[in-house]
JSON list of C-alpha atoms in Angstrom, two decimals:
[
{"chain": "A", "resi": 1, "resn": "MET", "atom": "CA", "xyz": [-32.14, -7.66, 10.62]},
{"chain": "A", "resi": 2, "resn": "SER", "atom": "CA", "xyz": [-29.42, -5.12, 9.86]},
{"chain": "A", "resi": 3, "resn": "GLY", "atom": "CA", "xyz": [-25.74, -5.33, 10.60]},
{"chain": "A", "resi": 4, "resn": "THR", "atom": "CA", "xyz": [-22.51, -3.52, 9.98]},
{"chain": "A", "resi": 5, "resn": "LEU", "atom": "CA", "xyz": [-19.92, -4.75, 7.54]},
{"chain": "A", "resi": 6, "resn": "ASP", "atom": "CA", "xyz": [-16.34, -4.66, 8.77]},
{"chain": "A", "resi": 7, "resn": "PRO", "atom": "CA", "xyz": [-14.22, -2.04, 7.02]},
{"chain": "A", "resi": 8, "resn": "GLU", "atom": "CA", "xyz": [-11.75, -3.12, 4.36]},
{"chain": "A", "resi": 9, "resn": "VAL", "atom": "CA", "xyz": [-8.21, -2.14, 3.46]},
{"chain": "A", "resi": 10, "resn": "LEU", "atom": "CA", "xyz": [-7.40, -1.45, -0.18]},
{"chain": "A", "resi": 11, "resn": "VAL", "atom": "CA", "xyz": [-4.04, -2.71, -1.44]},
{"chain": "A", "resi": 12, "resn": "LEU", "atom": "CA", "xyz": [-2.86, -0.96, -4.59]},
{"chain": "A", "resi": 13, "resn": "GLY", "atom": "CA", "xyz": [-0.53, -3.24, -6.51]},
{"chain": "A", "resi": 14, "resn": "GLY", "atom": "CA", "xyz": [-1.88, -6.23, -4.63]},
{"chain": "A", "resi": 15, "resn": "THR", "atom": "CA", "xyz": [-0.49, -8.75, -7.13]},
{"chain": "A", "resi": 16, "resn": "GLY", "atom": "CA", "xyz": [3.14, -7.64, -6.92]},
{"chain": "A", "resi": 17, "resn": "THR", "atom": "CA", "xyz": [5.76, -9.30, -4.73]},
{"chain": "A", "resi": 18, "resn": "ILE", "atom": "CA", "xyz": [5.32, -6.89, -1.82]},
{"chain": "A", "resi": 19, "resn": "GLY", "atom": "CA", "xyz": [1.62, -6.39, -2.50]},
{"chain": "A", "resi": 20, "resn": "ARG", "atom": "CA", "xyz": [0.98, -10.11, -2.05]},
{"chain": "A", "resi": 21, "resn": "GLY", "atom": "CA", "xyz": [2.81, -9.95, 1.28]},
{"chain": "A", "resi": 22, "resn": "VAL", "atom": "CA", "xyz": [0.60, -7.08, 2.39]},
{"chain": "A", "resi": 23, "resn": "VAL", "atom": "CA", "xyz": [-2.53, -8.96, 1.33]},
{"chain": "A", "resi": 24, "resn": "GLY", "atom": "CA", "xyz": [-1.40, -12.06, 3.24]},
{"chain": "A", "resi": 25, "resn": "ALA", "atom": "CA", "xyz": [-0.59, -10.09, 6.39]},
{"chain": "A", "resi": 26, "resn": "LEU", "atom": "CA", "xyz": [-3.94, -8.31, 6.35]},
{"chain": "A", "resi": 27, "resn": "LEU", "atom": "CA", "xyz": [-5.82, -11.57, 5.95]},
{"chain": "A", "resi": 28, "resn": "GLU", "atom": "CA", "xyz": [-3.96, -13.23, 8.82]},
{"chain": "A", "resi": 29, "resn": "ALA", "atom": "CA", "xyz": [-4.85, -10.18, 10.93]},
{"chain": "A", "resi": 30, "resn": "GLY", "atom": "CA", "xyz": [-8.54, -10.71, 10.20]},
{"chain": "A", "resi": 31, "resn": "SER", "atom": "CA", "xyz": [-9.07, -7.75, 7.90]},
{"chain": "A", "resi": 32, "resn": "PRO", "atom": "CA", "xyz": [-11.20, -7.76, 4.77]},
{"chain": "A", "resi": 33, "resn": "VAL", "atom": "CA", "xyz": [-8.99, -6.87, 1.80]},
{"chain": "A", "resi": 34, "resn": "LEU", "atom": "CA", "xyz": [-9.65, -5.30, -1.58]},
{"chain": "A", "resi": 35, "resn": "ALA", "atom": "CA", "xyz": [-6.66, -6.02, -3.84]},
{"chain": "A", "resi": 36, "resn": "VAL", "atom": "CA", "xyz": [-6.37, -3.77, -6.88]},
{"chain": "A", "resi": 37, "resn": "ALA", "atom": "CA", "xyz": [-4.14, -4.33, -9.90]},
{"chain": "A", "resi": 38, "resn": "ARG", "atom": "CA", "xyz": [-4.23, -3.82, -13.65]},
{"chain": "A", "resi": 39, "resn": "ASP", "atom": "CA", "xyz": [-3.69, -7.42, -14.76]},
{"chain": "A", "resi": 40, "resn": "ARG", "atom": "CA", "xyz": [-6.85, -9.51, -14.61]},
{"chain": "A", "resi": 41, "resn": "GLY", "atom": "CA", "xyz": [-4.94, -12.80, -14.83]},
{"chain": "A", "resi": 42, "resn": "ARG", "atom": "CA", "xyz": [-2.72, -11.97, -11.87]},
{"chain": "A", "resi": 43, "resn": "LEU", "atom": "CA", "xyz": [-5.76, -10.93, -9.86]},
{"chain": "A", "resi": 44, "resn": "ARG", "atom": "CA", "xyz": [-7.36, -14.27, -10.65]},
{"chain": "A", "resi": 45, "resn": "ALA", "atom": "CA", "xyz": [-4.20, -16.06, -9.51]},
{"chain": "A", "resi": 46, "resn": "LEU", "atom": "CA", "xyz": [-4.24, -14.09, -6.24]},
{"chain": "A", "resi": 47, "resn": "ARG", "atom": "CA", "xyz": [-7.89, -14.97, -5.70]},
{"chain": "A", "resi": 48, "resn": "ASP", "atom": "CA", "xyz": [-7.11, -18.65, -6.36]},
{"chain": "A", "resi": 49, "resn": "ARG", "atom": "CA", "xyz": [-4.19, -18.56, -3.93]},
{"chain": "A", "resi": 50, "resn": "TYR", "atom": "CA", "xyz": [-6.56, -17.47, -1.16]},
{"chain": "A", "resi": 51, "resn": "SER", "atom": "CA", "xyz": [-9.60, -19.40, -2.35]},
{"chain": "A", "resi": 52, "resn": "ASP", "atom": "CA", "xyz": [-10.54, -20.23, 1.24]},
{"chain": "A", "resi": 53, "resn": "GLU", "atom": "CA", "xyz": [-10.53, -16.56, 2.30]},
{"chain": "A", "resi": 54, "resn": "PRO", "atom": "CA", "xyz": [-13.96, -14.96, 1.81]},
{"chain": "A", "resi": 55, "resn": "ALA", "atom": "CA", "xyz": [-12.55, -11.67, 3.15]},
{"chain": "A", "resi": 56, "resn": "LEU", "atom": "CA", "xyz": [-10.43, -11.18, 0.00]},
{"chain": "A", "resi": 57, "resn": "HIS", "atom": "CA", "xyz": [-11.93, -9.33, -2.94]},
{"chain": "A", "resi": 58, "resn": "VAL", "atom": "CA", "xyz": [-10.14, -8.26, -6.09]},
{"chain": "A", "resi": 59, "resn": "LEU", "atom": "CA", "xyz": [-10.76, -5.37, -8.45]},
{"chain": "A", "resi": 60, "resn": "GLN", "atom": "CA", "xyz": [-9.15, -4.57, -11.75]},
{"chain": "A", "resi": 61, "resn": "GLY", "atom": "CA", "xyz": [-8.08, -0.94, -11.79]},
{"chain": "A", "resi": 62, "resn": "SER", "atom": "CA", "xyz": [-5.25, 1.51, -12.26]},
{"chain": "A", "resi": 63, "resn": "VAL", "atom": "CA", "xyz": [-3.92, 4.74, -10.80]},
{"chain": "A", "resi": 64, "resn": "ALA", "atom": "CA", "xyz": [-1.60, 5.48, -13.72]},
{"chain": "A", "resi": 65, "resn": "ASN", "atom": "CA", "xyz": [-3.22, 8.89, -14.21]},
{"chain": "A", "resi": 66, "resn": "ASP", "atom": "CA", "xyz": [-5.96, 11.12, -12.87]},
{"chain": "A", "resi": 67, "resn": "ALA", "atom": "CA", "xyz": [-8.67, 9.65, -15.07]},
{"chain": "A", "resi": 68, "resn": "SER", "atom": "CA", "xyz": [-8.02, 6.01, -14.15]},
{"chain": "A", "resi": 69, "resn": "ALA", "atom": "CA", "xyz": [-7.60, 6.89, -10.46]},
{"chain": "A", "resi": 70, "resn": "ALA", "atom": "CA", "xyz": [-10.93, 8.73, -10.51]},
{"chain": "A", "resi": 71, "resn": "THR", "atom": "CA", "xyz": [-12.59, 5.69, -12.09]},
{"chain": "A", "resi": 72, "resn": "LEU", "atom": "CA", "xyz": [-11.12, 3.44, -9.41]},
{"chain": "A", "resi": 73, "resn": "ALA", "atom": "CA", "xyz": [-12.22, 5.76, -6.60]},
{"chain": "A", "resi": 74, "resn": "ALA", "atom": "CA", "xyz": [-15.76, 5.83, -7.99]},
{"chain": "A", "resi": 75, "resn": "ALA", "atom": "CA", "xyz": [-15.86, 2.02, -7.99]},
{"chain": "A", "resi": 76, "resn": "VAL", "atom": "CA", "xyz": [-14.50, 1.84, -4.43]},
{"chain": "A", "resi": 77, "resn": "ALA", "atom": "CA", "xyz": [-17.05, 4.41, -3.25]},
{"chain": "A", "resi": 78, "resn": "GLN", "atom": "CA", "xyz": [-19.85, 2.10, -4.41]},
{"chain": "A", "resi": 79, "resn": "ARG", "atom": "CA", "xyz": [-18.64, -0.89, -2.41]},
{"chain": "A", "resi": 80, "resn": "PRO", "atom": "CA", "xyz": [-20.74, -2.01, 0.57]},
{"chain": "A", "resi": 81, "resn": "ARG", "atom": "CA", "xyz": [-17.83, -2.03, 3.02]},
{"chain": "A", "resi": 82, "resn": "PRO", "atom": "CA", "xyz": [-16.43, 1.22, 4.42]},
{"chain": "A", "resi": 83, "resn": "LEU", "atom": "CA", "xyz": [-12.84, 1.96, 3.48]},
{"chain": "A", "resi": 84, "resn": "ALA", "atom": "CA", "xyz": [-10.52, 1.99, 6.50]},
{"chain": "A", "resi": 85, "resn": "GLY", "atom": "CA", "xyz": [-7.12, 2.23, 4.87]},
{"chain": "A", "resi": 86, "resn": "VAL", "atom": "CA", "xyz": [-5.01, 2.13, 1.74]},
{"chain": "A", "resi": 87, "resn": "VAL", "atom": "CA", "xyz": [-1.61, 0.52, 1.28]},
{"chain": "A", "resi": 88, "resn": "ALA", "atom": "CA", "xyz": [0.06, 1.70, -1.92]},
{"chain": "A", "resi": 89, "resn": "SER", "atom": "CA", "xyz": [2.56, -0.86, -3.19]},
{"chain": "A", "resi": 90, "resn": "LEU", "atom": "CA", "xyz": [3.35, 0.77, -6.51]},
{"chain": "A", "resi": 91, "resn": "GLY", "atom": "CA", "xyz": [6.37, 0.90, -8.78]},
{"chain": "A", "resi": 92, "resn": "SER", "atom": "CA", "xyz": [7.94, -0.43, -11.94]},
{"chain": "A", "resi": 93, "resn": "ALA", "atom": "CA", "xyz": [10.76, -2.91, -12.41]},
{"chain": "A", "resi": 94, "resn": "LEU", "atom": "CA", "xyz": [14.36, -1.84, -11.82]},
{"chain": "A", "resi": 95, "resn": "ARG", "atom": "CA", "xyz": [16.36, -1.13, -14.96]},
{"chain": "A", "resi": 96, "resn": "CYS", "atom": "CA", "xyz": [20.13, -0.98, -15.07]},
{"chain": "A", "resi": 97, "resn": "GLY", "atom": "CA", "xyz": [21.96, 1.96, -16.61]},
{"chain": "A", "resi": 98, "resn": "ARG", "atom": "CA", "xyz": [23.77, 5.17, -15.72]},
{"chain": "A", "resi": 99, "resn": "LEU", "atom": "CA", "xyz": [21.70, 8.34, -15.75]},
{"chain": "A", "resi": 100, "resn": "LEU", "atom": "CA", "xyz": [24.43, 10.10, -17.71]},
{"chain": "A", "resi": 101, "resn": "ASP", "atom": "CA", "xyz": [24.16, 7.51, -20.47]},
{"chain": "A", "resi": 102, "resn": "GLN", "atom": "CA", "xyz": [20.39, 7.86, -20.92]},
{"chain": "A", "resi": 103, "resn": "PRO", "atom": "CA", "xyz": [18.25, 10.55, -22.54]},
{"chain": "A", "resi": 104, "resn": "LEU", "atom": "CA", "xyz": [16.05, 12.76, -20.39]},
{"chain": "A", "resi": 105, "resn": "THR", "atom": "CA", "xyz": [13.03, 10.76, -21.46]},
{"chain": "A", "resi": 106, "resn": "ALA", "atom": "CA", "xyz": [14.27, 7.76, -19.44]},
{"chain": "A", "resi": 107, "resn": "LEU", "atom": "CA", "xyz": [14.01, 9.62, -16.13]},
{"chain": "A", "resi": 108, "resn": "ARG", "atom": "CA", "xyz": [10.76, 11.23, -17.21]},
{"chain": "A", "resi": 109, "resn": "ARG", "atom": "CA", "xyz": [9.25, 7.81, -17.90]},
{"chain": "A", "resi": 110, "resn": "ARG", "atom": "CA", "xyz": [10.47, 6.54, -14.53]},
{"chain": "A", "resi": 111, "resn": "MET", "atom": "CA", "xyz": [8.85, 9.45, -12.68]},
{"chain": "A", "resi": 112, "resn": "GLU", "atom": "CA", "xyz": [5.63, 8.97, -14.62]},
{"chain": "A", "resi": 113, "resn": "ALA", "atom": "CA", "xyz": [5.60, 5.25, -13.80]},
{"chain": "A", "resi": 114, "resn": "ASP", "atom": "CA", "xyz": [6.71, 5.39, -10.15]},
{"chain": "A", "resi": 115, "resn": "LEU", "atom": "CA", "xyz": [5.94, 8.83, -8.68]},
{"chain": "A", "resi": 116, "resn": "LEU", "atom": "CA", "xyz": [2.86, 10.24, -10.38]},
{"chain": "A", "resi": 117, "resn": "PRO", "atom": "CA", "xyz": [0.62, 7.19, -9.76]},
{"chain": "A", "resi": 118, "resn": "HIS", "atom": "CA", "xyz": [1.16, 7.74, -6.02]},
{"chain": "A", "resi": 119, "resn": "LEU", "atom": "CA", "xyz": [-0.11, 11.30, -6.38]},
{"chain": "A", "resi": 120, "resn": "ALA", "atom": "CA", "xyz": [-3.03, 10.27, -8.58]},
{"chain": "A", "resi": 121, "resn": "ALA", "atom": "CA", "xyz": [-4.05, 7.61, -6.06]},
{"chain": "A", "resi": 122, "resn": "ALA", "atom": "CA", "xyz": [-3.81, 9.99, -3.12]},
{"chain": "A", "resi": 123, "resn": "ARG", "atom": "CA", "xyz": [-5.77, 12.74, -4.86]},
{"chain": "A", "resi": 124, "resn": "HIS", "atom": "CA", "xyz": [-8.75, 10.47, -5.43]},
{"chain": "A", "resi": 125, "resn": "LEU", "atom": "CA", "xyz": [-8.64, 8.03, -2.51]},
{"chain": "A", "resi": 126, "resn": "LEU", "atom": "CA", "xyz": [-7.87, 10.41, 0.37]},
{"chain": "A", "resi": 127, "resn": "PRO", "atom": "CA", "xyz": [-11.35, 12.00, 0.13]},
{"chain": "A", "resi": 128, "resn": "LEU", "atom": "CA", "xyz": [-12.86, 8.52, 0.57]},
{"chain": "A", "resi": 129, "resn": "LEU", "atom": "CA", "xyz": [-10.67, 7.85, 3.60]},
{"chain": "A", "resi": 130, "resn": "ALA", "atom": "CA", "xyz": [-11.74, 11.19, 5.07]},
{"chain": "A", "resi": 131, "resn": "GLN", "atom": "CA", "xyz": [-15.20, 9.67, 5.51]},
{"chain": "A", "resi": 132, "resn": "ALA", "atom": "CA", "xyz": [-13.86, 7.06, 7.95]},
{"chain": "A", "resi": 133, "resn": "GLU", "atom": "CA", "xyz": [-15.23, 7.77, 11.40]},
{"chain": "A", "resi": 134, "resn": "ARG", "atom": "CA", "xyz": [-11.89, 7.37, 13.19]},
{"chain": "A", "resi": 135, "resn": "GLY", "atom": "CA", "xyz": [-9.86, 8.82, 10.34]},
{"chain": "A", "resi": 136, "resn": "GLY", "atom": "CA", "xyz": [-8.47, 6.67, 7.57]},
{"chain": "A", "resi": 137, "resn": "ARG", "atom": "CA", "xyz": [-4.89, 5.48, 7.17]},
{"chain": "A", "resi": 138, "resn": "TYR", "atom": "CA", "xyz": [-2.89, 5.75, 3.95]},
{"chain": "A", "resi": 139, "resn": "LEU", "atom": "CA", "xyz": [0.48, 4.02, 3.68]},
{"chain": "A", "resi": 140, "resn": "LEU", "atom": "CA", "xyz": [3.09, 4.29, 0.98]},
{"chain": "A", "resi": 141, "resn": "LEU", "atom": "CA", "xyz": [5.93, 1.78, 0.81]},
{"chain": "A", "resi": 142, "resn": "GLY", "atom": "CA", "xyz": [9.40, 3.25, 0.50]},
{"chain": "A", "resi": 143, "resn": "SER", "atom": "CA", "xyz": [12.44, 1.80, -1.23]},
{"chain": "A", "resi": 144, "resn": "PRO", "atom": "CA", "xyz": [15.96, 1.43, 0.18]},
{"chain": "A", "resi": 145, "resn": "CYS", "atom": "CA", "xyz": [17.33, 3.21, -2.88]},
{"chain": "A", "resi": 146, "resn": "ALA", "atom": "CA", "xyz": [15.63, 6.39, -1.62]},
{"chain": "A", "resi": 147, "resn": "LEU", "atom": "CA", "xyz": [18.27, 6.54, 1.13]},
{"chain": "A", "resi": 148, "resn": "ARG", "atom": "CA", "xyz": [21.37, 6.03, -0.98]},
{"chain": "A", "resi": 149, "resn": "ALA", "atom": "CA", "xyz": [22.20, 5.96, -4.67]},
{"chain": "A", "resi": 150, "resn": "TRP", "atom": "CA", "xyz": [22.28, 2.41, -6.02]},
{"chain": "A", "resi": 151, "resn": "SER", "atom": "CA", "xyz": [24.98, 1.77, -8.56]},
{"chain": "A", "resi": 152, "resn": "GLY", "atom": "CA", "xyz": [23.40, 1.34, -11.97]},
{"chain": "A", "resi": 153, "resn": "HIS", "atom": "CA", "xyz": [19.93, 2.25, -10.71]},
{"chain": "A", "resi": 154, "resn": "GLY", "atom": "CA", "xyz": [20.13, 6.03, -10.65]},
{"chain": "A", "resi": 155, "resn": "GLU", "atom": "CA", "xyz": [16.69, 6.69, -12.10]},
{"chain": "A", "resi": 156, "resn": "SER", "atom": "CA", "xyz": [15.03, 4.45, -9.49]},
{"chain": "A", "resi": 157, "resn": "SER", "atom": "CA", "xyz": [16.99, 6.18, -6.71]},
{"chain": "A", "resi": 158, "resn": "VAL", "atom": "CA", "xyz": [15.80, 9.60, -7.88]},
{"chain": "A", "resi": 159, "resn": "ALA", "atom": "CA", "xyz": [12.18, 8.43, -8.15]},
{"chain": "A", "resi": 160, "resn": "ALA", "atom": "CA", "xyz": [12.28, 6.72, -4.73]},
{"chain": "A", "resi": 161, "resn": "ALA", "atom": "CA", "xyz": [13.65, 9.87, -3.11]},
{"chain": "A", "resi": 162, "resn": "ALA", "atom": "CA", "xyz": [10.86, 11.87, -4.73]},
{"chain": "A", "resi": 163, "resn": "ILE", "atom": "CA", "xyz": [8.26, 9.42, -3.38]},
{"chain": "A", "resi": 164, "resn": "ARG", "atom": "CA", "xyz": [9.74, 9.83, 0.09]},
{"chain": "A", "resi": 165, "resn": "MET", "atom": "CA", "xyz": [9.31, 13.60, -0.13]},
{"chain": "A", "resi": 166, "resn": "LEU", "atom": "CA", "xyz": [5.83, 13.22, -1.62]},
{"chain": "A", "resi": 167, "resn": "ALA", "atom": "CA", "xyz": [4.83, 11.17, 1.42]},
{"chain": "A", "resi": 168, "resn": "GLN", "atom": "CA", "xyz": [5.98, 13.96, 3.73]},
{"chain": "A", "resi": 169, "resn": "VAL", "atom": "CA", "xyz": [4.01, 16.54, 1.74]},
{"chain": "A", "resi": 170, "resn": "LEU", "atom": "CA", "xyz": [0.89, 14.36, 1.74]},
{"chain": "A", "resi": 171, "resn": "HIS", "atom": "CA", "xyz": [1.31, 13.75, 5.47]},
{"chain": "A", "resi": 172, "resn": "GLU", "atom": "CA", "xyz": [0.98, 17.49, 6.09]},
{"chain": "A", "resi": 173, "resn": "GLU", "atom": "CA", "xyz": [-1.69, 18.21, 3.50]},
{"chain": "A", "resi": 174, "resn": "SER", "atom": "CA", "xyz": [-3.95, 15.36, 4.65]},
{"chain": "A", "resi": 175, "resn": "LYS", "atom": "CA", "xyz": [-4.13, 16.52, 8.27]},
{"chain": "A", "resi": 176, "resn": "PRO", "atom": "CA", "xyz": [-7.18, 18.77, 7.68]},
{"chain": "A", "resi": 177, "resn": "LEU", "atom": "CA", "xyz": [-8.94, 15.73, 6.19]},
{"chain": "A", "resi": 178, "resn": "GLY", "atom": "CA", "xyz": [-8.35, 13.70, 9.33]},
{"chain": "A", "resi": 179, "resn": "VAL", "atom": "CA", "xyz": [-6.39, 11.10, 7.33]},
{"chain": "A", "resi": 180, "resn": "ARG", "atom": "CA", "xyz": [-2.97, 9.88, 8.43]},
{"chain": "A", "resi": 181, "resn": "VAL", "atom": "CA", "xyz": [-0.50, 9.47, 5.56]},
{"chain": "A", "resi": 182, "resn": "GLN", "atom": "CA", "xyz": [2.80, 7.73, 6.29]},
{"chain": "A", "resi": 183, "resn": "LEU", "atom": "CA", "xyz": [5.60, 6.00, 4.44]},
{"chain": "A", "resi": 184, "resn": "LEU", "atom": "CA", "xyz": [7.09, 2.71, 5.58]},
{"chain": "A", "resi": 185, "resn": "ALA", "atom": "CA", "xyz": [10.80, 3.06, 4.92]},
{"chain": "A", "resi": 186, "resn": "LEU", "atom": "CA", "xyz": [12.72, -0.09, 4.02]},
{"chain": "A", "resi": 187, "resn": "ALA", "atom": "CA", "xyz": [16.44, 0.01, 4.71]},
{"chain": "A", "resi": 188, "resn": "HIS", "atom": "CA", "xyz": [17.06, -3.25, 2.81]},
{"chain": "A", "resi": 189, "resn": "PRO", "atom": "CA", "xyz": [15.64, -4.93, -0.30]},
{"chain": "A", "resi": 190, "resn": "VAL", "atom": "CA", "xyz": [12.81, -7.45, -0.26]},
{"chain": "A", "resi": 191, "resn": "CYS", "atom": "CA", "xyz": [13.29, -11.12, -1.14]},
{"chain": "A", "resi": 192, "resn": "ARG", "atom": "CA", "xyz": [11.31, -12.31, -4.14]},
{"chain": "A", "resi": 193, "resn": "SER", "atom": "CA", "xyz": [10.19, -15.37, -2.17]},
{"chain": "A", "resi": 194, "resn": "GLU", "atom": "CA", "xyz": [9.97, -16.40, 1.48]},
{"chain": "A", "resi": 195, "resn": "ALA", "atom": "CA", "xyz": [12.50, -19.18, 0.79]},
{"chain": "A", "resi": 196, "resn": "GLY", "atom": "CA", "xyz": [15.05, -16.67, -0.43]},
{"chain": "A", "resi": 197, "resn": "SER", "atom": "CA", "xyz": [15.30, -15.06, 3.00]},
{"chain": "A", "resi": 198, "resn": "ASP", "atom": "CA", "xyz": [17.73, -17.78, 4.09]},
{"chain": "A", "resi": 199, "resn": "ASP", "atom": "CA", "xyz": [20.24, -16.64, 1.49]},
{"chain": "A", "resi": 200, "resn": "CYS", "atom": "CA", "xyz": [19.97, -12.95, 2.43]},
{"chain": "A", "resi": 201, "resn": "PRO", "atom": "CA", "xyz": [19.00, -12.87, 6.13]},
{"chain": "A", "resi": 202, "resn": "GLU", "atom": "CA", "xyz": [19.32, -9.09, 6.36]},
{"chain": "A", "resi": 203, "resn": "TRP", "atom": "CA", "xyz": [16.70, -8.59, 3.63]},
{"chain": "A", "resi": 204, "resn": "PHE", "atom": "CA", "xyz": [12.98, -8.29, 4.27]},
{"chain": "A", "resi": 205, "resn": "THR", "atom": "CA", "xyz": [10.42, -10.85, 3.24]},
{"chain": "A", "resi": 206, "resn": "ALA", "atom": "CA", "xyz": [7.26, -9.59, 1.59]},
{"chain": "A", "resi": 207, "resn": "LEU", "atom": "CA", "xyz": [5.24, -10.95, 4.51]},
{"chain": "A", "resi": 208, "resn": "SER", "atom": "CA", "xyz": [7.34, -9.09, 7.08]},
{"chain": "A", "resi": 209, "resn": "VAL", "atom": "CA", "xyz": [6.76, -5.86, 5.16]},
{"chain": "A", "resi": 210, "resn": "GLY", "atom": "CA", "xyz": [3.05, -6.67, 5.11]},
{"chain": "A", "resi": 211, "resn": "ARG", "atom": "CA", "xyz": [3.04, -7.27, 8.85]},
{"chain": "A", "resi": 212, "resn": "ALA", "atom": "CA", "xyz": [4.76, -3.93, 9.38]},
{"chain": "A", "resi": 213, "resn": "ALA", "atom": "CA", "xyz": [2.04, -2.27, 7.33]},
{"chain": "A", "resi": 214, "resn": "VAL", "atom": "CA", "xyz": [-0.64, -4.02, 9.40]},
{"chain": "A", "resi": 215, "resn": "ALA", "atom": "CA", "xyz": [0.99, -2.88, 12.63]},
{"chain": "A", "resi": 216, "resn": "LEU", "atom": "CA", "xyz": [1.13, 0.72, 11.45]},
{"chain": "A", "resi": 217, "resn": "LEU", "atom": "CA", "xyz": [-2.49, 0.64, 10.29]},
{"chain": "A", "resi": 218, "resn": "ALA", "atom": "CA", "xyz": [-3.51, -0.52, 13.76]},
{"chain": "A", "resi": 219, "resn": "ASP", "atom": "CA", "xyz": [-1.16, 1.63, 15.84]},
{"chain": "A", "resi": 220, "resn": "ALA", "atom": "CA", "xyz": [-2.02, 5.16, 16.89]},
{"chain": "A", "resi": 221, "resn": "GLY", "atom": "CA", "xyz": [1.35, 5.60, 18.59]},
{"chain": "A", "resi": 222, "resn": "VAL", "atom": "CA", "xyz": [3.20, 7.46, 15.83]},
{"chain": "A", "resi": 223, "resn": "PRO", "atom": "CA", "xyz": [0.61, 9.74, 14.18]},
{"chain": "A", "resi": 224, "resn": "GLY", "atom": "CA", "xyz": [3.00, 12.67, 13.86]},
{"chain": "A", "resi": 225, "resn": "GLN", "atom": "CA", "xyz": [5.69, 10.72, 12.07]},
{"chain": "A", "resi": 226, "resn": "ALA", "atom": "CA", "xyz": [5.59, 10.93, 8.26]},
{"chain": "A", "resi": 227, "resn": "ILE", "atom": "CA", "xyz": [8.41, 8.40, 7.76]},
{"chain": "A", "resi": 228, "resn": "VAL", "atom": "CA", "xyz": [8.40, 5.18, 9.79]},
{"chain": "A", "resi": 229, "resn": "ASP", "atom": "CA", "xyz": [11.32, 2.74, 9.70]},
{"chain": "A", "resi": 230, "resn": "ILE", "atom": "CA", "xyz": [10.62, -0.99, 9.71]},
{"chain": "A", "resi": 231, "resn": "ASP", "atom": "CA", "xyz": [12.22, -3.13, 12.39]},
{"chain": "A", "resi": 232, "resn": "LYS", "atom": "CA", "xyz": [12.71, -6.45, 10.60]},
{"chain": "A", "resi": 233, "resn": "HIS", "atom": "CA", "xyz": [12.76, -8.59, 13.74]},
{"chain": "A", "resi": 234, "resn": "HIS", "atom": "CA", "xyz": [9.78, -6.86, 15.35]},
{"chain": "A", "resi": 235, "resn": "TYR", "atom": "CA", "xyz": [7.49, -7.97, 12.53]},
{"chain": "A", "resi": 236, "resn": "ALA", "atom": "CA", "xyz": [8.54, -11.61, 12.31]},
{"chain": "A", "resi": 237, "resn": "HIS", "atom": "CA", "xyz": [5.23, -12.74, 13.83]},
{"chain": "A", "resi": 238, "resn": "PRO", "atom": "CA", "xyz": [1.66, -11.99, 12.75]},
{"chain": "A", "resi": 239, "resn": "ARG", "atom": "CA", "xyz": [-0.65, -9.46, 14.28]},
{"chain": "A", "resi": 240, "resn": "THR", "atom": "CA", "xyz": [-4.21, -10.66, 14.85]},
{"chain": "A", "resi": 241, "resn": "SER", "atom": "CA", "xyz": [-6.04, -7.63, 16.20]},
{"chain": "A", "resi": 242, "resn": "LEU", "atom": "CA", "xyz": [-6.39, -5.29, 13.25]},
{"chain": "A", "resi": 243, "resn": "MET", "atom": "CA", "xyz": [-10.18, -5.36, 13.19]},
{"chain": "A", "resi": 244, "resn": "THR", "atom": "CA", "xyz": [-10.34, -4.08, 16.77]},
{"chain": "A", "resi": 245, "resn": "ALA", "atom": "CA", "xyz": [-8.12, -1.15, 15.85]},
{"chain": "A", "resi": 246, "resn": "LEU", "atom": "CA", "xyz": [-10.13, -0.34, 12.73]},
{"chain": "A", "resi": 247, "resn": "HIS", "atom": "CA", "xyz": [-13.54, -0.66, 14.37]},
{"chain": "A", "resi": 248, "resn": "PHE", "atom": "CA", "xyz": [-16.31, 1.46, 12.92]},
{"chain": "A", "resi": 249, "resn": "SER", "atom": "CA", "xyz": [-19.47, 2.41, 14.73]},
{"chain": "A", "resi": 250, "resn": "SER", "atom": "CA", "xyz": [-22.78, 0.98, 13.59]},
{"chain": "A", "resi": 251, "resn": "SER", "atom": "CA", "xyz": [-23.86, 4.37, 12.29]},
{"chain": "A", "resi": 252, "resn": "THR", "atom": "CA", "xyz": [-22.19, 3.82, 8.91]},
{"chain": "A", "resi": 253, "resn": "HIS", "atom": "CA", "xyz": [-22.76, 1.39, 6.05]},
{"chain": "A", "resi": 254, "resn": "GLU", "atom": "CA", "xyz": [-25.60, -0.58, 7.56]},
{"chain": "A", "resi": 255, "resn": "VAL", "atom": "CA", "xyz": [-26.83, -3.42, 5.39]},
{"chain": "A", "resi": 256, "resn": "SER", "atom": "CA", "xyz": [-29.90, -5.62, 5.56]},
{"chain": "A", "resi": 257, "resn": "PRO", "atom": "CA", "xyz": [-29.58, -9.22, 4.36]}
]
């Protein structure tokens, strides 16, 4: 007897604060998830956290450069499940300091750590998403410091603004592939834990960001919009119908037990 495996969503940076929120939101929506990160120990911890979720799979990998992104894409292409979407939760830790007080190499390192991995990932994963029957979805997660300069975090503000523009470029360039690229724009920071949301009620929780990503993956209502703002209150509750939205026909990836 043959059957069709449900498509999966790949979460780049799935072990980070926001990445874990995206993974959790996808699982509560009924979607198989492939979480990718560089640290094997953190991947193991994520797998242990969701030990009762057979839909979660983890994969050690990197998109730091073209070579590592190509290796990751080759591994993803060999997986039995079709790839329905990618959520890129990438970035390095904030570092305090004025731009004027730092050498040029500081900003160069920031761009190499925060911006270029997004391009490497898109270059190698968009062709895989182009194989999705209904057109794949690729989401980048934006930072509030892309909208205004944060005092003491100039290099992160510059990199975040560049990522925002990159998303708009990729949105246009991916149209011939039939893939929808969008950036979820966060107007406020994200709490490091769900409990911390009580202290900063205007901030996002990682799970609310994840639920916003799930909603955008499932929603065909804003395909022409490269930048999508998150309504914090709208995503306070889970979505449970992602698999319906990401349905694939039985003509692809048939498997026989």
